[in-house]
Coordinates of C-alpha atoms in Angstrom, one line a residue:
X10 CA 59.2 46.2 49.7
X11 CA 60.5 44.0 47.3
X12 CA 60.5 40.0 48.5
X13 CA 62.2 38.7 45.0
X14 CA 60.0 37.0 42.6
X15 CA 58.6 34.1 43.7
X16 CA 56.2 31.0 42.0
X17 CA 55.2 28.8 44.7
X18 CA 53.7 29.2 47.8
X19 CA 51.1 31.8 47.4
X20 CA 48.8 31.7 51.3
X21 CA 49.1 33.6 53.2
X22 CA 61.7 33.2 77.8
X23 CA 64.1 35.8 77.3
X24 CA 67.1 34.8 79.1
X25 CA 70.2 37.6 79.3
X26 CA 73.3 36.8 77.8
X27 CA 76.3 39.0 77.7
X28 CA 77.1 40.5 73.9
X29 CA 74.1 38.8 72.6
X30 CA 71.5 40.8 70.7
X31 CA 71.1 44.0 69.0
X32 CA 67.6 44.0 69.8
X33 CA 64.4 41.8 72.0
X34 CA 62.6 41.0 69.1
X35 CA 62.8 40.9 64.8
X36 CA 59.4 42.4 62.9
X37 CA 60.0 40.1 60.2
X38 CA 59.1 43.2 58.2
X39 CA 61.9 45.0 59.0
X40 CA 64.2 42.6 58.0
X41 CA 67.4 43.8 55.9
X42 CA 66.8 43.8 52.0
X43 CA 68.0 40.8 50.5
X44 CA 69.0 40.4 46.4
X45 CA 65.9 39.1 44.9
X46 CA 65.9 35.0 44.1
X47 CA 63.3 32.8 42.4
X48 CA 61.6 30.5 45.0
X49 CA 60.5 27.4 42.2
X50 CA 57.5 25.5 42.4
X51 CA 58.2 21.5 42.3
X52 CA 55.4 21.0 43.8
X53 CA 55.2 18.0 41.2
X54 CA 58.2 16.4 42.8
X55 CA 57.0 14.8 45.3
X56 CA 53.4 12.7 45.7
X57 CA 51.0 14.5 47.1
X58 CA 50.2 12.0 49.6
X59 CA 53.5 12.0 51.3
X60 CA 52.6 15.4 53.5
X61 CA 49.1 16.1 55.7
X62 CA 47.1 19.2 53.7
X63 CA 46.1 20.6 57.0
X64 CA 47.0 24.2 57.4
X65 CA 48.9 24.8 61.0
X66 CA 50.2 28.4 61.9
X67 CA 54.2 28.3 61.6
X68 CA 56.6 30.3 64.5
X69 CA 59.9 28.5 63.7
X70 CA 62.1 27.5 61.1
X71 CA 64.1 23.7 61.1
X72 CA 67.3 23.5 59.5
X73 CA 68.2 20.0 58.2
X74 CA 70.9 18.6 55.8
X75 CA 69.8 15.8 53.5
X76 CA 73.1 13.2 54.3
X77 CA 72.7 12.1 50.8
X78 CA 73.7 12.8 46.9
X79 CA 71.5 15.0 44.8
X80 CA 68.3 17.0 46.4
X81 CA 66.2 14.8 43.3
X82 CA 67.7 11.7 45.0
X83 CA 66.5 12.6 48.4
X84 CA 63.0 13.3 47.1
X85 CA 62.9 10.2 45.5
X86 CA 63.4 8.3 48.8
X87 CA 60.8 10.3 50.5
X88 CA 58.2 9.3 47.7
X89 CA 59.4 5.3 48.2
X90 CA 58.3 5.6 51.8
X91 CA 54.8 5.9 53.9
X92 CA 55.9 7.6 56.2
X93 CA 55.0 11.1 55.5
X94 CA 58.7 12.4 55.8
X95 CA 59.8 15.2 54.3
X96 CA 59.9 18.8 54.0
X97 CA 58.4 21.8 52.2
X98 CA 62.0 23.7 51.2
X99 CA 65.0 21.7 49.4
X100 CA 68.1 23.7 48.6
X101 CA 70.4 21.6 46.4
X102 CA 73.9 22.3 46.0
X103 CA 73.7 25.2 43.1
X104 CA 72.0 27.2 45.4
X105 CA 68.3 27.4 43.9
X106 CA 65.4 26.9 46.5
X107 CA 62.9 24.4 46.0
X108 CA 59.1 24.5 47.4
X109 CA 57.7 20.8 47.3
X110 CA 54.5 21.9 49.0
X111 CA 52.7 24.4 50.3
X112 CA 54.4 26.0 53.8
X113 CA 51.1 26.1 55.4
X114 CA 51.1 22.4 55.5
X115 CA 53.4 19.6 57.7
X116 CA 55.1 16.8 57.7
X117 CA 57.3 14.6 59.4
X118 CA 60.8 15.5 59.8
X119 CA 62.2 15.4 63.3
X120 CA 61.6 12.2 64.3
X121 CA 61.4 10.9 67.9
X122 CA 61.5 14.0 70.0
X123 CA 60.5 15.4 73.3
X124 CA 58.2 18.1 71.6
X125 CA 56.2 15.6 69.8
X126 CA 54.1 16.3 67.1
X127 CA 52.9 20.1 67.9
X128 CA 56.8 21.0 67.3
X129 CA 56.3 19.3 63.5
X130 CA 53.0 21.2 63.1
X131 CA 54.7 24.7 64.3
X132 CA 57.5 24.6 61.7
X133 CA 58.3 25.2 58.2
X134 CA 61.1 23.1 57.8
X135 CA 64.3 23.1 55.1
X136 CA 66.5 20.6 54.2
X137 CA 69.9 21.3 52.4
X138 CA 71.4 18.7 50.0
X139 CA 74.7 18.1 51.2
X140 CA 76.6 14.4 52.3
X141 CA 77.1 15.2 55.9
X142 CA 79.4 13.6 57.8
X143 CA 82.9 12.6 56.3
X144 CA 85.5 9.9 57.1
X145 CA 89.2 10.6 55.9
X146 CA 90.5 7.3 54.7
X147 CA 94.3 6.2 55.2
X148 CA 94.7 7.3 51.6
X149 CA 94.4 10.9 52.6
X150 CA 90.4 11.1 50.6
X151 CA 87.5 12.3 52.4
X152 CA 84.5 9.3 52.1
X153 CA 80.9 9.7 52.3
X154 CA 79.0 6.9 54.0
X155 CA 78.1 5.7 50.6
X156 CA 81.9 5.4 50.0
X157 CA 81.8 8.5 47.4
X158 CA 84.5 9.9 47.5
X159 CA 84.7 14.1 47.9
X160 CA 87.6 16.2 47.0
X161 CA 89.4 17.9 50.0
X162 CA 87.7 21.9 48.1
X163 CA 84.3 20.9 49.2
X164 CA 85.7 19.6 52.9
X165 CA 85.5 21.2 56.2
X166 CA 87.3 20.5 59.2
X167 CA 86.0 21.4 62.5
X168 CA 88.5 21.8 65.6
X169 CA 86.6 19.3 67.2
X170 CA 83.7 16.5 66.5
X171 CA 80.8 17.8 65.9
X172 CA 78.4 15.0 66.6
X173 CA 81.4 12.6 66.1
X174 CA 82.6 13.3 62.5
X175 CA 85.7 16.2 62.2
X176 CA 85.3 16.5 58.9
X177 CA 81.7 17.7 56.8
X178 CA 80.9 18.4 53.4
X179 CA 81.0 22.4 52.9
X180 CA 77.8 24.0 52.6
X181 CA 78.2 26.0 49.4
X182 CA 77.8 29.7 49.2
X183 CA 74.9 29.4 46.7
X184 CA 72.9 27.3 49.4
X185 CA 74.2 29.8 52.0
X186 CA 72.5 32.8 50.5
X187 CA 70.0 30.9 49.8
X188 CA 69.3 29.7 53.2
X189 CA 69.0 33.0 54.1
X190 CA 66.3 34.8 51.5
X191 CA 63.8 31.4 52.1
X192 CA 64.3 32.5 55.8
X193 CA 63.5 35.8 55.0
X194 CA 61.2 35.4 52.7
X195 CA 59.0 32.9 54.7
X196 CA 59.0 34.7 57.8
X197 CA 57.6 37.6 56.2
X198 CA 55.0 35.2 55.0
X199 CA 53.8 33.5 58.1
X200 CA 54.6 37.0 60.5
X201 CA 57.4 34.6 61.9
X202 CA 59.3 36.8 64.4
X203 CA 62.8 35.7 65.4
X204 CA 64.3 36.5 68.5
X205 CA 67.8 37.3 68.1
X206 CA 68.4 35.7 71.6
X207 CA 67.2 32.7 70.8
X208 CA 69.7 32.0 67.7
X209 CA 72.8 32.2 69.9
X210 CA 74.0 28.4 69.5
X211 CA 70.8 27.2 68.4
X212 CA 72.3 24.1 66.7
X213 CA 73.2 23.4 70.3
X214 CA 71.0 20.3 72.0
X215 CA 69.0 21.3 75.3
X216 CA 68.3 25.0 73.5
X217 CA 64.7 25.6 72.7
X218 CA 63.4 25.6 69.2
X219 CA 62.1 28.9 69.1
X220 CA 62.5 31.1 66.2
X221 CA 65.5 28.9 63.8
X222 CA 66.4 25.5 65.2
X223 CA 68.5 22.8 64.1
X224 CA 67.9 19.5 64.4
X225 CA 71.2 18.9 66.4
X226 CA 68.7 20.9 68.7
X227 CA 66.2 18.2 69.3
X228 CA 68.0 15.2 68.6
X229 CA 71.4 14.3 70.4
X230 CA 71.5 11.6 67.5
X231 CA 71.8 13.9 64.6
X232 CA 74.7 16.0 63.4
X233 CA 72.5 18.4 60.8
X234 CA 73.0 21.2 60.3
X235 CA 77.0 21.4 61.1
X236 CA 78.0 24.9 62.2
X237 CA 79.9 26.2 59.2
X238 CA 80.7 29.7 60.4
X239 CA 79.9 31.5 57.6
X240 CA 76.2 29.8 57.4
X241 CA 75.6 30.6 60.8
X242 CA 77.1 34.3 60.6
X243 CA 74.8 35.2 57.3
X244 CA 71.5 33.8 59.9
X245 CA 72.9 35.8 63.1
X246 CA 74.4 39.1 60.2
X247 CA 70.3 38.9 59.2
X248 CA 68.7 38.6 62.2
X249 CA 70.2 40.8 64.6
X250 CA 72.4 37.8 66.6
X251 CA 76.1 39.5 68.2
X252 CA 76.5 36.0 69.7
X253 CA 79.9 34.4 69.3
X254 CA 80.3 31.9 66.6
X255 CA 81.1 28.4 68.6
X256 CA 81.8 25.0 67.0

């Protein structure tokens, strides 16, 4: 079965819900064929004291956004801080997908939580470069919290807040697809099986982080990821979620 090529990482409660699921439970090896990408190795990135090398057995996935510029500038904070925060998968903005370090090892990323640390050490985390939260001046321009400013192309608009901001930067279609294969692709390497049940809403707070979470899940604090519907649809399209799409 072809996985794409690849030059990193080389280790190896049910609850019923009308329209939900196409099936209990995903083999990760029976996942849908995806196009083939190139998973790249920057391991060199970041300082190889800034995660623990302690191999933990993964069963989830954490979706972040970075709330920041570039994915290089994000990095570059990480290795300024002691803190051991970060995370094994970066997908900047041109949609290429980014393996710091090796998925069989941890970090920090959640913060303050009611899981604690074993949630950390149980999930393979991802962050995707993209500003966040948006504030639409009285000039009609769309402001990051660094006061860049966005054109209105890369903008979405949610009916309501989400998390107290209308408006996001879009998620682009590059990091969408790309979302996906390193979901894919890391499932199949670490036999994670998702439970299509357990996607519905899963950016929502109070769900459990089984499977894909968000941090939106575990944090009432934090708006990443925001639900861009076609992000979410390509996750619940792959993994066998009929859930409706809610903001």
């Amino acid at each position: 079965m072809e996985k794409g090529r690849y030059s990193g990482d080389t280790g190896s409660n049910w609850r019923r819900h009308p329209d939900l699921y196409t099936r209990k439970t995903v083999n990760p090896m029976t996942l849908p064929l995806l196009p083939a990408m190139t998973i790249l190795n920057k391991h060199a990135l970041l300082k190889d004291n800034q995660f623990y090398h302690v191999k933990t057995n993964k069963t989830a996935f954490g979706l972040h956004h970075t709330s920041g510029g570039s994915a290089t500038s994000s990095i570059s904070w990480w290795n300024q801080k002691p803190d051991h925060v970060c995370t094994p998968i970066m997908i900047p903005r041109n949609g290429e997908i980014w393996e710091l370090f090796s998925t069989h090892f941890w970090a920090y990323a959640l913060g303050r939580t009611s899981y604690g640390v074993r949630l950390e050490k149980r999930s393979i985390q991802f962050e995707i470069a993209n500003w966040g939260g948006l504030i639409k001046g009285k000039d009609g321009r769309f402001y990051t919290w660094s006061g860049k400013v966005l054109p209105a192309s890369k903008v979405i608009k949610y009916k309501k807040k989400h998390r107290g901001f209308l408006y996001f930067e879009k998620y682009t279609d590059k990091q969408v697809k790309a979302v996906v294969f390193a979901l894919d692709h890391y499932a199949k390497m670490h036999n994670i099986k998702i439970k299509p049940e357990d996607l519905f809403q899963f950016w929502h707070k109070g769900k459990k982080p089984y499977g894909i979470y968000s941090h939106t899940t575990v944090r009432g604090d934090k708006s990443d990821i925001h639900p861009q519907p076609n992000l979410i649809k390509a996750i619940y399209d792959h993994f066998g979620c009929t859930g409706k799409i809610t903001e």
